[in-house]
Amino acid sequence: MEQARALIEKKSNIEEQIEVQISILKANDSTMQTPLVDTDGFPRADIDVYAVRSARVRIIELRNDLNTITNEIAKALETIYDPANVPKDLGLDSSSADLRPFAKVNTVAPGSPAAEAGLQRDDLVLKFGSLDHRACSSSLQPLTEVVSANENVSPLVSNRHMNVSELNIVAR
């Protein structure tokens, strides 16, 4: 977790540096594509060509660094939120022992069916109606299809701090 935070801090610093370099371009009324020579092929006299050129090079370097850091952050977050890191024994009976989380609740809108059922932020969804981790391995699209197809009660099995509970969500 600390590694991810450190990487996010680095990302913020890189973004600030990019803004500084962009301000150099703006001060010279220039962009990354603005020509540095006039129609006759001579360096433009109305801008600081050296500063613009240096800023452009630095922006390209920083953008590359930003892409690298973003990928590192993604990998760090994947290890933090990897469902494989969730303990296998969640206190379920033997018929439900194969349940693994396939989604994590980020927010719950007040007054929503999920809030009324007792779902909370950071709950892990183990099963929703007939869907489990096998049905939602690459996308949560099947989840929206189940909600839109059923305007009645859909049972949801969640895991909150190693406590498994079954909730009934009434879709509207």
mmCIF file of N, CA and C in Angstrom, residues 3-4 6-8 10-12 14-15 18 59-77:
data_model
loop_
_atom_site.group_PDB
_atom_site.id
_atom_site.type_symbol
_atom_site.label_atom_id
_atom_site.label_comp_id
_atom_site.label_asym_id
_atom_site.label_seq_id
_atom_site.Cartn_x
_atom_site.Cartn_y
_atom_site.Cartn_z
ATOM 1 N N GLN A 3 3.858 1.492 -1.162
ATOM 2 C CA GLN A 3 4.498 1.612 -2.469
ATOM 3 C C GLN A 3 3.567 2.332 -3.441
ATOM 4 N N ALA A 4 2.290 1.983 -3.422
ATOM 5 C CA ALA A 4 1.315 2.631 -4.303
ATOM 6 C C ALA A 4 1.202 4.114 -3.971
ATOM 7 N N ALA A 6 3.510 6.022 -2.626
ATOM 8 C CA ALA A 6 4.742 6.683 -3.071
ATOM 9 C C ALA A 6 4.721 6.904 -4.582
ATOM 10 N N LEU A 7 4.224 5.919 -5.315
ATOM 11 C CA LEU A 7 4.138 6.052 -6.768
ATOM 12 C C LEU A 7 3.138 7.134 -7.164
ATOM 13 N N ILE A 8 2.030 7.214 -6.440
ATOM 14 C CA ILE A 8 1.038 8.251 -6.730
ATOM 15 C C ILE A 8 1.627 9.632 -6.456
ATOM 16 N N LYS A 10 4.837 10.395 -6.745
ATOM 17 C CA LYS A 10 5.744 10.637 -7.875
ATOM 18 C C LYS A 10 4.960 11.111 -9.101
ATOM 19 N N LYS A 11 3.815 10.478 -9.322
ATOM 20 C CA LYS A 11 2.969 10.840 -10.465
ATOM 21 C C LYS A 11 2.530 12.301 -10.350
ATOM 22 N N SER A 12 2.142 12.724 -9.160
ATOM 23 C CA SER A 12 1.730 14.114 -8.946
ATOM 24 C C SER A 12 2.877 15.066 -9.221
ATOM 25 N N ILE A 14 5.424 14.574 -11.241
ATOM 26 C CA ILE A 14 5.659 14.609 -12.691
ATOM 27 C C ILE A 14 4.621 15.488 -13.367
ATOM 28 N N GLU A 15 3.365 15.366 -12.953
ATOM 29 C CA GLU A 15 2.310 16.194 -13.548
ATOM 30 C C GLU A 15 2.578 17.678 -13.290
ATOM 31 N N ILE A 18 5.277 18.811 -15.665
ATOM 32 C CA ILE A 18 4.730 18.977 -17.015
ATOM 33 C C ILE A 18 4.029 20.332 -17.119
ATOM 34 N N ILE A 59 8.940 17.916 -21.840
ATOM 35 C CA ILE A 59 7.554 17.427 -21.784
ATOM 36 C C ILE A 59 7.483 15.999 -22.311
ATOM 37 N N ILE A 60 8.168 15.729 -23.399
ATOM 38 C CA ILE A 60 8.169 14.370 -23.959
ATOM 39 C C ILE A 60 8.779 13.390 -22.955
ATOM 40 N N GLU A 61 9.889 13.771 -22.340
ATOM 41 C CA GLU A 61 10.516 12.906 -21.336
ATOM 42 C C GLU A 61 9.573 12.671 -20.158
ATOM 43 N N LEU A 62 8.949 13.743 -19.685
ATOM 44 C CA LEU A 62 8.050 13.629 -18.535
ATOM 45 C C LEU A 62 6.806 12.799 -18.859
ATOM 46 N N ARG A 63 6.303 12.925 -20.075
ATOM 47 C CA ARG A 63 5.149 12.113 -20.469
ATOM 48 C C ARG A 63 5.514 10.627 -20.482
ATOM 49 N N ASN A 64 6.722 10.323 -20.954
ATOM 50 C CA ASN A 64 7.179 8.931 -20.927
ATOM 51 C C ASN A 64 7.287 8.438 -19.483
ATOM 52 N N ASP A 65 7.863 9.286 -18.605
ATOM 53 C CA ASP A 65 7.966 8.932 -17.188
ATOM 54 C C ASP A 65 6.580 8.741 -16.579
ATOM 55 N N LEU A 66 5.633 9.602 -16.957
ATOM 56 C CA LEU A 66 4.273 9.519 -16.436
ATOM 57 C C LEU A 66 3.613 8.197 -16.844
ATOM 58 N N ASN A 67 3.813 7.787 -18.092
ATOM 59 C CA ASN A 67 3.262 6.508 -18.546
ATOM 60 C C ASN A 67 3.859 5.346 -17.758
ATOM 61 N N THR A 68 5.155 5.395 -17.517
ATOM 62 C CA THR A 68 5.815 4.340 -16.761
ATOM 63 C C THR A 68 5.284 4.276 -15.333
ATOM 64 N N ILE A 69 5.174 5.433 -14.693
ATOM 65 C CA ILE A 69 4.676 5.487 -13.314
ATOM 66 C C ILE A 69 3.226 5.012 -13.251
ATOM 67 N N THR A 70 2.416 5.412 -14.213
ATOM 68 C CA THR A 70 1.012 4.993 -14.243
ATOM 69 C C THR A 70 0.914 3.472 -14.337
ATOM 70 N N ASN A 71 1.743 2.867 -15.165
ATOM 71 C CA ASN A 71 1.742 1.403 -15.276
ATOM 72 C C ASN A 71 2.198 0.757 -13.969
ATOM 73 N N GLU A 72 3.190 1.354 -13.305
ATOM 74 C CA GLU A 72 3.657 0.824 -12.022
ATOM 75 C C GLU A 72 2.562 0.944 -10.957
ATOM 76 N N ILE A 73 1.828 2.050 -10.982
ATOM 77 C CA ILE A 73 0.718 2.224 -10.033
ATOM 78 C C ILE A 73 -0.334 1.153 -10.278
ATOM 79 N N ALA A 74 -0.649 0.902 -11.532
ATOM 80 C CA ALA A 74 -1.647 -0.123 -11.860
ATOM 81 C C ALA A 74 -1.216 -1.485 -11.333
ATOM 82 N N LYS A 75 0.062 -1.821 -11.510
ATOM 83 C CA LYS A 75 0.556 -3.113 -11.020
ATOM 84 C C LYS A 75 0.499 -3.168 -9.497
ATOM 85 N N ALA A 76 0.865 -2.074 -8.842
ATOM 86 C CA ALA A 76 0.832 -2.042 -7.377
ATOM 87 C C ALA A 76 -0.597 -2.200 -6.867
ATOM 88 N N LEU A 77 -1.547 -1.523 -7.513
ATOM 89 C CA LEU A 77 -2.938 -1.630 -7.093
ATOM 90 C C LEU A 77 -3.513 -3.017 -7.379
#
